[in-house]
Coordinates of C-alpha atoms in Angstrom, one line a residue:
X1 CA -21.5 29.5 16.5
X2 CA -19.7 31.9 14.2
X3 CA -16.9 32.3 11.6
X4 CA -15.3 35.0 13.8
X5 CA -12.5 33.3 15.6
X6 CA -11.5 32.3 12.4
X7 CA -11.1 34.9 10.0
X8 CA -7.6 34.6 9.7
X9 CA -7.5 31.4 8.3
X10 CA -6.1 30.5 4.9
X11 CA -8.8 29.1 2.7
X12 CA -8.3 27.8 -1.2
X13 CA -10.9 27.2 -3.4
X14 CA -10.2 24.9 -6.6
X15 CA -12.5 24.8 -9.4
X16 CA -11.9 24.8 -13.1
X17 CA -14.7 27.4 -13.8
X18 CA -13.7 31.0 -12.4
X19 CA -17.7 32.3 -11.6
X20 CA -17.8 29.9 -9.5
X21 CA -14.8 29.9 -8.0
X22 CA -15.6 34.1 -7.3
X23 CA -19.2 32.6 -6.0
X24 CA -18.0 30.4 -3.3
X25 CA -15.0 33.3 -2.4
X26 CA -17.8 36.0 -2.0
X27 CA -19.8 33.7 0.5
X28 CA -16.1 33.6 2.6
X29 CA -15.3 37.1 2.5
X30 CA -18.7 38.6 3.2
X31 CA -18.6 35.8 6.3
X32 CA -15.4 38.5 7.0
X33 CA -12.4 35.6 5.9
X34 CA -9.7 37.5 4.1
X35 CA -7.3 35.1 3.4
X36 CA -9.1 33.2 0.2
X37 CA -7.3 32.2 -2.7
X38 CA -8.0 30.3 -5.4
X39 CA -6.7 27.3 -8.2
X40 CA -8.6 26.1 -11.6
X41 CA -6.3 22.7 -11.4
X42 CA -5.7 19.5 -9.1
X43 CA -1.4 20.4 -10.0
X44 CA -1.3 23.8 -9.4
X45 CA -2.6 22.9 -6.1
X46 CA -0.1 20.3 -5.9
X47 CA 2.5 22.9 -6.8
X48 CA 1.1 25.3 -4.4
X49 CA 0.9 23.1 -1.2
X50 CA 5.0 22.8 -1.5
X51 CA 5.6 26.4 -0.7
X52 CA 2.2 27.5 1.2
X53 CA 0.0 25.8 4.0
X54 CA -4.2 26.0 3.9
X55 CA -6.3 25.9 6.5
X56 CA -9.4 24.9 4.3
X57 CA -9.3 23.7 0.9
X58 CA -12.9 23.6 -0.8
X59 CA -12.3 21.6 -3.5
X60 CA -14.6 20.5 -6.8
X61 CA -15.1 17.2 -8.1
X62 CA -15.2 17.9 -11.1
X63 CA -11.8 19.4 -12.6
X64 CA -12.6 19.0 -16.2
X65 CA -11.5 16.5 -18.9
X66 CA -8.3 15.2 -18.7
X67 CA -7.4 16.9 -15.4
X68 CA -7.1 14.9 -12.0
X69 CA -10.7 15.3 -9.9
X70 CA -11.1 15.9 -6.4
X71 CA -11.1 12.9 -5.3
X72 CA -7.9 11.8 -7.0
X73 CA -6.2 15.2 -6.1
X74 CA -7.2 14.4 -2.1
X75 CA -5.6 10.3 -2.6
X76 CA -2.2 12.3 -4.2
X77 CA -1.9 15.1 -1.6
X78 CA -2.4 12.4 1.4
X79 CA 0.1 9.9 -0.5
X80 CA 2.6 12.4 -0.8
X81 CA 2.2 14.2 2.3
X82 CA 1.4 17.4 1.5
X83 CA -1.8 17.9 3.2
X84 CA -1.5 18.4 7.0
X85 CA -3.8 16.9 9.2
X86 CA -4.4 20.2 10.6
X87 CA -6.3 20.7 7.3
X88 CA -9.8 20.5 6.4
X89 CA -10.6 19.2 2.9
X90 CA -14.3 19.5 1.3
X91 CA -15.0 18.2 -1.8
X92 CA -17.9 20.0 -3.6
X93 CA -20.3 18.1 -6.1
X94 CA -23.4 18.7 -8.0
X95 CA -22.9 14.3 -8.9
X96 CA -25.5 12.4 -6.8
X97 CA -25.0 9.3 -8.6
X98 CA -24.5 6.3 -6.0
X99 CA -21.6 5.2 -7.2
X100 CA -19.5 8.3 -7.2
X101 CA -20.5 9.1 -3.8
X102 CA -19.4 6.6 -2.5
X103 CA -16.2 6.2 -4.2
X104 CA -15.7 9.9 -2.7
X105 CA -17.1 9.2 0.5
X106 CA -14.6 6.2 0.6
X107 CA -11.1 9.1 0.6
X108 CA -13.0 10.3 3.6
X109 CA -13.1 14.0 3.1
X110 CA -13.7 16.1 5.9
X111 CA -17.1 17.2 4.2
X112 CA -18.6 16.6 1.4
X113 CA -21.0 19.7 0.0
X114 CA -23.8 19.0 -2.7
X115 CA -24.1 21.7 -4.7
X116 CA -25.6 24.2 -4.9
X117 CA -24.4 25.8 -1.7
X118 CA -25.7 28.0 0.3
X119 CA -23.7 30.6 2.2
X120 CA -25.5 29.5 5.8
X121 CA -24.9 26.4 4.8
X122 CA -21.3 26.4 4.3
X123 CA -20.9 28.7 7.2
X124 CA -22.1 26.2 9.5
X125 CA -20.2 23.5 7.6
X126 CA -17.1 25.2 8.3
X127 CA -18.0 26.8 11.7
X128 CA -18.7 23.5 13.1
X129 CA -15.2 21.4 11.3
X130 CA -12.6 24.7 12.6
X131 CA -14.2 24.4 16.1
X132 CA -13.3 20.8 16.3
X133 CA -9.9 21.7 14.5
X134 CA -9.0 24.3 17.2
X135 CA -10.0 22.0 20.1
X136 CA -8.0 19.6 18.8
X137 CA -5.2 21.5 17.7
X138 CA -2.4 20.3 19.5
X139 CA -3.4 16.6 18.7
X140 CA -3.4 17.8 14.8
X141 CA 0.3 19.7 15.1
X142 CA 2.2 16.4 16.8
X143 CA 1.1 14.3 14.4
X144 CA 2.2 16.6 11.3
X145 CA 5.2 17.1 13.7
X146 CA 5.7 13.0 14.1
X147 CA 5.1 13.3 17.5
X148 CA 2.7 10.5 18.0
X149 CA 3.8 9.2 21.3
X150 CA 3.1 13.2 22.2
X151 CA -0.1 12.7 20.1
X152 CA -1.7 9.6 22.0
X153 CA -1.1 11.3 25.3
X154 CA -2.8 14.4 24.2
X155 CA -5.9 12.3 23.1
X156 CA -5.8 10.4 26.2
X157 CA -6.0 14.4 27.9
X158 CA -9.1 15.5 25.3
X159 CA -10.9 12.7 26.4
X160 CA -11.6 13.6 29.9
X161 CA -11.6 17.8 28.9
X162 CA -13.6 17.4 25.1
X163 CA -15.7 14.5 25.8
X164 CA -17.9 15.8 22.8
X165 CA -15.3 14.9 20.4
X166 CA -14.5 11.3 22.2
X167 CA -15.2 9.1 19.1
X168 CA -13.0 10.8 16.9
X169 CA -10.5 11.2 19.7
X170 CA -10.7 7.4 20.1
X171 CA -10.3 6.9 16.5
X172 CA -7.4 8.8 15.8
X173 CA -5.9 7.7 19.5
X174 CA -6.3 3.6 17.9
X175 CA -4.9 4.7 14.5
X176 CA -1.6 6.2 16.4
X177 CA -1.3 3.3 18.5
X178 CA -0.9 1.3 15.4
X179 CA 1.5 3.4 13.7
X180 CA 3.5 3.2 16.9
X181 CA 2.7 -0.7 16.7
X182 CA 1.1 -0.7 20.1
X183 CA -1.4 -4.0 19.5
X184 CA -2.9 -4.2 22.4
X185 CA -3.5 -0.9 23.2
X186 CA -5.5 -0.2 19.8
X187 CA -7.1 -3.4 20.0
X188 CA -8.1 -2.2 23.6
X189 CA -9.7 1.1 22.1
X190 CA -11.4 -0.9 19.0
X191 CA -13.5 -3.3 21.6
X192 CA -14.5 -0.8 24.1
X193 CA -15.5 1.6 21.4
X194 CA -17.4 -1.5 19.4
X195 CA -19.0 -2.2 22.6
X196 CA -20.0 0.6 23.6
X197 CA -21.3 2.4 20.3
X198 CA -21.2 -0.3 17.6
X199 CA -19.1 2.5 15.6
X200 CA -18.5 1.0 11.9
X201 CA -15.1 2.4 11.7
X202 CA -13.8 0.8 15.1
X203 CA -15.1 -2.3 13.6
X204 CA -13.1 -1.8 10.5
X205 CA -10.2 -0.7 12.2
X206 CA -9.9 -4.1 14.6
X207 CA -11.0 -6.4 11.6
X208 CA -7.7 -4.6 10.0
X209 CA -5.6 -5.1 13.2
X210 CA -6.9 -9.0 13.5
X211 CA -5.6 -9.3 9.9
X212 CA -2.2 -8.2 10.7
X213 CA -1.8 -10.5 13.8
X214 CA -2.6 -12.9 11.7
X215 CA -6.4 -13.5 13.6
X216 CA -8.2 -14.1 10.2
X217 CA -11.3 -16.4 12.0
X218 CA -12.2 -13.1 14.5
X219 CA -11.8 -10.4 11.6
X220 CA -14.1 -12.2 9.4
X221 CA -16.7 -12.1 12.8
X222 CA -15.9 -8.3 12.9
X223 CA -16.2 -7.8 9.1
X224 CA -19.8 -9.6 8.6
X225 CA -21.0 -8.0 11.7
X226 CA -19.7 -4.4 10.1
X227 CA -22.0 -5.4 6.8
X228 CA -24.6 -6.6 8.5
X229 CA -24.7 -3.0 10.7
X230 CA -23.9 -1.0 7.6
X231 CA -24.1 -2.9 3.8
X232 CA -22.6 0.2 2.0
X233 CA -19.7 -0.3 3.9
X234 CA -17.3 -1.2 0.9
X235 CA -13.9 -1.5 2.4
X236 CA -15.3 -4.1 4.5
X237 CA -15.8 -6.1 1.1
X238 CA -12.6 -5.0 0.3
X239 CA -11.2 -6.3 3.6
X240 CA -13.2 -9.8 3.5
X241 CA -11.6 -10.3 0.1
X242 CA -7.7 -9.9 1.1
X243 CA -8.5 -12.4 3.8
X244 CA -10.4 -14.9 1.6
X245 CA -7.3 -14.7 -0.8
X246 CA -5.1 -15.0 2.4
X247 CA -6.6 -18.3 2.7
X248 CA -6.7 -19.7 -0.7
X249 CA -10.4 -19.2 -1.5
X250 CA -9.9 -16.7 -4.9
X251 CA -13.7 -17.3 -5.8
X252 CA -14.8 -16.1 -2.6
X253 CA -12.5 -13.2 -2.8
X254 CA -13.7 -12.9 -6.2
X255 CA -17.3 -13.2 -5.2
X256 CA -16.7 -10.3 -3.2
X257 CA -14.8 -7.9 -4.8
X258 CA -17.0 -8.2 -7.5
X259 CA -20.0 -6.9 -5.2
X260 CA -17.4 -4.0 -4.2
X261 CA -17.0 -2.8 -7.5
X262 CA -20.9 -3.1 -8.5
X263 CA -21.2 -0.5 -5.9
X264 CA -18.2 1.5 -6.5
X265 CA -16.6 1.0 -9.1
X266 CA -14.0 3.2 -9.7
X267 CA -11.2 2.6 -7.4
X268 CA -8.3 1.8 -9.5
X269 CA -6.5 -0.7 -6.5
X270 CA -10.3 -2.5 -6.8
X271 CA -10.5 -2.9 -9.6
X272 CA -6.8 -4.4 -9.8
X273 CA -7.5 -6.9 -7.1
X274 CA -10.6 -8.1 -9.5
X275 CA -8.5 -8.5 -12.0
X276 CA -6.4 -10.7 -10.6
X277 CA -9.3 -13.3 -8.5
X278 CA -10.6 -13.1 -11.9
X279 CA -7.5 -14.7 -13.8
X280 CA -7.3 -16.6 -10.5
X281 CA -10.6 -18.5 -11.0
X282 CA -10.3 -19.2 -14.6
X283 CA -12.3 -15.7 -15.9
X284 CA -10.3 -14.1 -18.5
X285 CA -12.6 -12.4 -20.2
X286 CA -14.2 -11.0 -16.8
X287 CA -10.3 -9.7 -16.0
X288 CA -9.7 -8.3 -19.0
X289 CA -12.7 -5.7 -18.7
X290 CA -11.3 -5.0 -15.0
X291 CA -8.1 -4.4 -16.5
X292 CA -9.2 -2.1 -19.1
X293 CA -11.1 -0.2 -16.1
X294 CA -7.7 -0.2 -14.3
X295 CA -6.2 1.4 -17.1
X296 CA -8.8 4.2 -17.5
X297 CA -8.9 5.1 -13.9
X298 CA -5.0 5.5 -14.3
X299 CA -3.9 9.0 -15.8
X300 CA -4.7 10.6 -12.9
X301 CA -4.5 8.4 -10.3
X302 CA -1.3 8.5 -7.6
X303 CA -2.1 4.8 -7.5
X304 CA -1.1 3.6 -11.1
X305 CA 1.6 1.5 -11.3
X306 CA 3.9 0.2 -14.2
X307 CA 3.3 -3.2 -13.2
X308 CA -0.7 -3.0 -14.1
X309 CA -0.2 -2.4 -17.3
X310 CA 2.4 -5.2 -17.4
X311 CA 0.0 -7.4 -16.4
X312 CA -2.8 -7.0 -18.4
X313 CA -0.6 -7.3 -21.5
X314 CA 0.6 -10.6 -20.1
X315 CA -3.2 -11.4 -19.8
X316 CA -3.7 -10.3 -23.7
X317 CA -0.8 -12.1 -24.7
X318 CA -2.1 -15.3 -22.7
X319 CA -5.4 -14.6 -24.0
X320 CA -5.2 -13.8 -28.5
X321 CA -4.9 -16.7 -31.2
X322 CA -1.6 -15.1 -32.5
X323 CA 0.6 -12.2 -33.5
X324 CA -1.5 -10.4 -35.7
X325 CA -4.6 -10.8 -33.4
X326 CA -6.6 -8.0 -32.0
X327 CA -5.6 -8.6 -28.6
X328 CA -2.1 -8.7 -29.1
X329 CA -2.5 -5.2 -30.9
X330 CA -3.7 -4.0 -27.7
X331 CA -1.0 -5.9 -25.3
X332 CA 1.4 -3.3 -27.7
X333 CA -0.8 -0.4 -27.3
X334 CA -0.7 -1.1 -23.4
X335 CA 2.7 -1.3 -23.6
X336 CA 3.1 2.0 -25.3
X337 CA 1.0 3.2 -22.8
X338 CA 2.9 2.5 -20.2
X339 CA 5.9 4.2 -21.1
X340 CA 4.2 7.2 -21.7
X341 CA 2.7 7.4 -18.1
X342 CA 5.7 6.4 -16.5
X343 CA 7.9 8.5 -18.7
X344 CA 9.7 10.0 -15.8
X345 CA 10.3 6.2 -14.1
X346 CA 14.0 5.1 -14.3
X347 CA 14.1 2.3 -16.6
X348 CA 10.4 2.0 -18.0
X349 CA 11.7 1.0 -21.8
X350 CA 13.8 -1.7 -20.5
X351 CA 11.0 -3.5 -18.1
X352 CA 8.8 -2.4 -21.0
X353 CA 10.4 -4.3 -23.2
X354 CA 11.4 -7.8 -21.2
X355 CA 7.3 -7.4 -20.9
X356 CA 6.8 -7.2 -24.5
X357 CA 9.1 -9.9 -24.8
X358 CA 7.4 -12.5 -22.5
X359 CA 4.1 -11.5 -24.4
X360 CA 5.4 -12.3 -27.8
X361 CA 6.6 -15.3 -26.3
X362 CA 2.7 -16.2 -25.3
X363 CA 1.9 -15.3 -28.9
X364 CA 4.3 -18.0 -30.0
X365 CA 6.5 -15.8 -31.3
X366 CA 9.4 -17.2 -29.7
X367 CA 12.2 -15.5 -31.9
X368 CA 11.0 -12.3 -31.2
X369 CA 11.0 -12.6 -27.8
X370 CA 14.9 -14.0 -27.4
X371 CA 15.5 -10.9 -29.6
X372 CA 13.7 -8.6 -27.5
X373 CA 15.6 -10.0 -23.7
X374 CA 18.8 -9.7 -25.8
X375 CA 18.4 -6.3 -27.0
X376 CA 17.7 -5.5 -23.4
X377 CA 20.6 -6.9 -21.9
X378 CA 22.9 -4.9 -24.4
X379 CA 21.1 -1.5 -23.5
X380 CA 21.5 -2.2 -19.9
X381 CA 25.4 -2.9 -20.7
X382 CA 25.3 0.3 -21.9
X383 CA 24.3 2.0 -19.4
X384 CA 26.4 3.1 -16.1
X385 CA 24.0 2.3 -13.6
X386 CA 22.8 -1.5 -12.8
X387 CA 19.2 -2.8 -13.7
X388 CA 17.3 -1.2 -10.6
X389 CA 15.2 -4.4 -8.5
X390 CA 12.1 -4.0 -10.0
X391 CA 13.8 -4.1 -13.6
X392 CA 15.7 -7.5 -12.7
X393 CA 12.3 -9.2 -11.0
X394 CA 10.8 -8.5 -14.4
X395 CA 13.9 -9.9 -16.1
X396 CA 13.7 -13.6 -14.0
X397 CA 10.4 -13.4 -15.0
X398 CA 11.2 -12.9 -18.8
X399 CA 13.9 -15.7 -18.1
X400 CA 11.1 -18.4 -16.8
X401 CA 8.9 -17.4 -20.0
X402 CA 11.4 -18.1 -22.1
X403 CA 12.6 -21.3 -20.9
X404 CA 15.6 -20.5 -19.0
X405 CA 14.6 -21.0 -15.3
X406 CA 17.7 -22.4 -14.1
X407 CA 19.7 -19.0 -14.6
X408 CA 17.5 -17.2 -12.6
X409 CA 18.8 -17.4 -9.2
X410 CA 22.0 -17.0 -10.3
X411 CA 21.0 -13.3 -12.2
X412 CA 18.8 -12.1 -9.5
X413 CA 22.0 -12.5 -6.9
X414 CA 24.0 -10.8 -9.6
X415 CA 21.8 -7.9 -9.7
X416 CA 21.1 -7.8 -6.4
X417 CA 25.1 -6.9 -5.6
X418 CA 25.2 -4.8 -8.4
X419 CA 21.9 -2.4 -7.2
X420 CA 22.9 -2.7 -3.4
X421 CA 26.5 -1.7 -4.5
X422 CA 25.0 1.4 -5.9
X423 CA 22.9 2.4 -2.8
X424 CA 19.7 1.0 -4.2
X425 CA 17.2 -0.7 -2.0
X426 CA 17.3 -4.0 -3.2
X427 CA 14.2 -6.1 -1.2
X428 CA 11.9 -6.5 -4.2
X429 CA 14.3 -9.3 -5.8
X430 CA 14.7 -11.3 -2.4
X431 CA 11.1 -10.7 -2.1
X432 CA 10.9 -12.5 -5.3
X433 CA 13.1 -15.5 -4.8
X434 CA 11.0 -15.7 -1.4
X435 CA 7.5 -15.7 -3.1
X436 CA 8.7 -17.8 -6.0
X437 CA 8.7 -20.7 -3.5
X438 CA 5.4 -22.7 -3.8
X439 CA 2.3 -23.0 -1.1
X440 CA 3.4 -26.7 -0.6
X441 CA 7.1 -25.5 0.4
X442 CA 6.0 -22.5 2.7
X443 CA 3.5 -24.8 4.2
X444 CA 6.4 -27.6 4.6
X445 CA 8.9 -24.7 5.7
X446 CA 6.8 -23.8 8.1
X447 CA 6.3 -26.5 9.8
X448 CA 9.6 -27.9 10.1
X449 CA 10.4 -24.4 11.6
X450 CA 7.4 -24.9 14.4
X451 CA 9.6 -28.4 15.3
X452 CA 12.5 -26.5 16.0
X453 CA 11.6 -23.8 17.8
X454 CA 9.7 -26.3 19.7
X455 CA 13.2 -29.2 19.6
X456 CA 14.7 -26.1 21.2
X457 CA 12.7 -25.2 23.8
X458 CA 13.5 -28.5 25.1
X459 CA 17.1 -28.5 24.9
X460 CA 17.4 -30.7 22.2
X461 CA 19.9 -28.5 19.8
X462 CA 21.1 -30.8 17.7
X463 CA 17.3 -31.9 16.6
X464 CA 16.2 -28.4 16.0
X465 CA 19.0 -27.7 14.0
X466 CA 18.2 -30.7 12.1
X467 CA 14.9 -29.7 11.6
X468 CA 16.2 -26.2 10.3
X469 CA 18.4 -27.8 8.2
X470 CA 15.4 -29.4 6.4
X471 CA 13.4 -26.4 6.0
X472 CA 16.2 -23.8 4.5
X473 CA 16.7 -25.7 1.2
X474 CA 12.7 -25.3 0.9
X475 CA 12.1 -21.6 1.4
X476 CA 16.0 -20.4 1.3
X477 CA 15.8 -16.3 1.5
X478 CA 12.7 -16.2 3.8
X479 CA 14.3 -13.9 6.3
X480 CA 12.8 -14.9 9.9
X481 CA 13.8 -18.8 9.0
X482 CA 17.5 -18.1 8.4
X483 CA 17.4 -15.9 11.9
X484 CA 15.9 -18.5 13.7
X485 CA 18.3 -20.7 12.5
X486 CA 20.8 -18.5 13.2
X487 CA 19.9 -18.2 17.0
X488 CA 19.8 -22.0 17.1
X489 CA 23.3 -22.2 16.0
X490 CA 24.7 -19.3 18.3
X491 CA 23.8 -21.4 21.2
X492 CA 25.6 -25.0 19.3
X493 CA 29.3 -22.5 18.3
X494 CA 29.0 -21.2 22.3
X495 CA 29.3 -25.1 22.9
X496 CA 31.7 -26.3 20.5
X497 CA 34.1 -22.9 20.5
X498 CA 36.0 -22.5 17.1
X499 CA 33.9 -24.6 15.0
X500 CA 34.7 -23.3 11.7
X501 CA 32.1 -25.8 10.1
X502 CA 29.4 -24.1 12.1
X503 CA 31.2 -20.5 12.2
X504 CA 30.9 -21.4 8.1
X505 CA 27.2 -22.2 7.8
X506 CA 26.0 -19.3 9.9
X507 CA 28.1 -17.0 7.3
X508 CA 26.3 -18.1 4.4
X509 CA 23.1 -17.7 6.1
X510 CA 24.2 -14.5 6.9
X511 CA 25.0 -14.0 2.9
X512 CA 21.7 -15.5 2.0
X513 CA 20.0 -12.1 4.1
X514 CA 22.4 -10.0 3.3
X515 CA 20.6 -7.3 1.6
X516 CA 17.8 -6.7 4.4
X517 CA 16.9 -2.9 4.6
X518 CA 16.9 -1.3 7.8
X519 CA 13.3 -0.7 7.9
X520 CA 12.7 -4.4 7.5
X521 CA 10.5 -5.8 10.7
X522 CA 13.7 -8.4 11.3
X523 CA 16.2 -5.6 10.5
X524 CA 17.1 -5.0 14.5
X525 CA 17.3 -9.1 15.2
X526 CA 19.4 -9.9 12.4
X527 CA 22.1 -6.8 13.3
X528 CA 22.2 -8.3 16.7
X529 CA 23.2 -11.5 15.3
X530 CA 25.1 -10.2 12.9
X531 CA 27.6 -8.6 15.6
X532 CA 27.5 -11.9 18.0
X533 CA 28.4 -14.0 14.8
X534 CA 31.6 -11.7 13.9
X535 CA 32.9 -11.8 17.4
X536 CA 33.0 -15.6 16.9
X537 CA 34.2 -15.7 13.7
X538 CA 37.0 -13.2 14.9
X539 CA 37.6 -15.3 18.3
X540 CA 37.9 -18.5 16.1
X541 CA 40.7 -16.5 14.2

């Protein structure tokens, strides 16, 4: 095995310190590769992967203070698409501490190099990874292309002509049968490839799968078995946790998460979800410390969000004796924060703000905080365009601090209309009103819903509807409970033609789902009733 076939492939090197950079591109060309380039930063690689596609990118982890690291430059070019998955990515390290090994490990690089590195080394390295590339190839070029229906047939083809290559051919065959929401098919390739090779990541994989259908009993089964078979497995910890909190048990999730983060501890999203089973079981001063971590890892991280920092000044503001407390000096400082990473977010001073007002409301400062929402709602009158989703869900929220809960729905519908008549996606305030509802509602939603679908399987209509009747008032924008009321009803106008009572009360369903994207799961159902629900409404004149 040789470099020779692939001399003509683009390779970029990124390191902050030039000799080394000039090291690694003398082992490539004297290897007789003559298309090597290279970067000293994590965003001039980002610039540089909009206008020009690499073949290898050999990559540091170390990209000097301040500056994104390999790792976090790998999670931003996969999150924004930039890296094909025609590409190889190596991250190169001199760090053999555990805990940042596996944290890299976990981004799944295509190979990880410890420094230093020798040139037959990294010959054989990237012999071995552009053979497997090229065999693969056509596999790689639907998927970049969005061709995965083209892609899963090709794998099915490698199979029988690369057998050598069948587990990772197996692996990315289940991962496009997800994407193309083919269940049973992945689930299919998870258990034969579980029982025939005990692989870790086909466990992981179906534990995932289980958790989406809702089959939280079996992924746990996969999930220990996976820790049992592998204990450095993190994201299985990761995994257990979401389902624990699934089920209402946040000190189990806690529990775990906790043992995730011992061993790697610097995953932003981790350290976020401990955070919050902290604050969940009563451990302030436990989700404070994984807040600050949250806020450390974020600078650089395509993972940061606004609403992290909003939270842990909520949790500072919960947590200090009063205004001029030391905590509530650093809610402000959060806040400040914030703004300054999200500079370029539309509306960041406004949500800022309604944030700092609910914390001075915690601090008891309860004139300051009226002042604050007011001030708000005059620069947002200012302004030409509508408060954006995300701004009005941090408004309600500012509302219910400040005592004002019963105006709520009525502003989030408001906004709603406003943002949707702009163009703007408008989910995350429905999303809102939905998950407002408590567990004892949903759980009491749910199961009237079970009667009626069950009421009209048997024919009895007017029961089911009943039934539905009972359970909209409880969880009122939860989208798949108005459709299936709406399908109920269909069937009851079809039987009593021009019905304007029932013609009336499957419209304002219809209005109470009215701002469903089309990418929504229920988008398709709810167009097709929709259409059958006008054509009645039009016949009834």
């Amino acid at each position: 095995m040789s470099l020779k076939p692939f001399l003509k492939k683009r390779v970029l090197i990124v390191d902050q310190l030039e000799n080394y950079s000039f090291a690694i591109k003398k082992m490539l060309l004297d290897t007789g590769m003559k298309l090597v380039t290279t970067a000293n930063s994590a965003q001039s690689v980002i610039s540089g992967l909009q206008n020009v596609d690499y073949d290898v990118i050999l990559c540091n982890y170390d990209l000097g203070e301040g500056n994104k690291n390999g790792q976090e430059l790998l999670e931003e070019l996969r999150e924004k698409k930039l890296l094909k998955f025609s590409a190889l990515f190596f991250i190169l390290t001199a760090e053999v501490a555990k805990d940042r090994v596996l944290g890299t490990i976990e981004t799944e690089p295509d190979g990880y190099l410890v420094k230093p590195i020798t040139p037959a080394d990294l010959e054989k390295r990237l012999t071995a990874l552009l053979t497997q590339k090229q065999a693969l190839a056509g596999i790689d070029q639907a998927i970049d292309q969005g061709h995965f229906e083209e892609a899963v047939n090709l794998c099915n083809e490698r199979l029988q002509s690369e057998p050598r290559y069948a587990q990772l051919l197996q692996k990315t065959r289940a991962w496009l049968c997800t994407q193309l929401q083919r269940w049973d098919e992945a689930r299919q390739v998870y258990e034969q490839v579980i029982e025939q090779h005990q692989a870790p990541w086909a466990r992981l994989g179906f534990a995932r799968l289980l958790v989406q259908q809702e089959q939280l009993d079996l992924a746990v089964l996969q999930l220990d078995a996976l820790l049992a078979q592998d204990p450095n497995c993190i994201e299985a910890y990761d995994e257990l946790a979401r389902i624990r909190s699934l089920q209402g048990d946040a000190s189990a999730a806690r529990q775990l998460l906790e043992k995730a983060a011992a061993q790697s501890p610097h995953n932003l999203l981790r350290q976020k979800a401990l955070a919050d089973a902290r604050l969940q079981t009563q451990d302030t001063e436990g989700a404070l410390e994984a807040y600050r971590k949250v806020i450390k890892l974020s600078p650089q991280s395509i993972y940061a969000r606004p609403e992290h920092y909003f939270s842990f000044a909520n949790a500072l503001g919960k947590q200090d004796g009063g205004v001029k407390g030391k905590l509530s000096k650093e809610a402000m400082e959060v806040l400040a924060k914030s703004r300054k990473r999200f500079a370029d977010q539309p509306q960041i001073d406004l949500q800022s703000s309604l944030v700092e007002a609910q914390v001075q409301h915690h601090l008891g400062n309860e004139a300051a905080a009226q002042a604050l929402f007011t001030e708000v709602e005059h620069k947002a009158s200012l302004r030409k365009e509508p408060l954006r989703a995300e701004t009005a869900v941090i408004a309600a929220e500012t509302l219910i601090s400040l005592g004002r809960a019963e105006e709520v729905e009525a502003f989030l519908q408001h906004s709603a209309d406003a943002a949707a008549s702009a163009g703007q996606e408008v989910g995350a305030v429905f999303g809102y009103l939905n998950n407002s509802v408590s567990l004892q509602k949903r759980q009491q939603a749910t199961e009237l819903n079970r009667q009626a679908i069950k009421l009209h399987g048997s024919g009895d209509l007017d029961a089911a509807l009943a039934s539905m009747r009972l359970a909209l008032p409880l969880t009122p924008y939860h989208v798949s409970l108005n459709l299936n009321f709406l399908q109920i009803l269909l069937q009851k106008i079809r039987l009593q033609p021009g019905s304007v009572a029932l013609i009336q009360e499957a419209q304002s369903c219809l209005e109470r789902v009215r701002h469903v994207s089309d990418t929504h799961r229920e988008a398709r159902r709810l167009n097709h009733l929709r259409k059958q629900i006008d054509a009645l409404s039009s016949a009834s004149g």
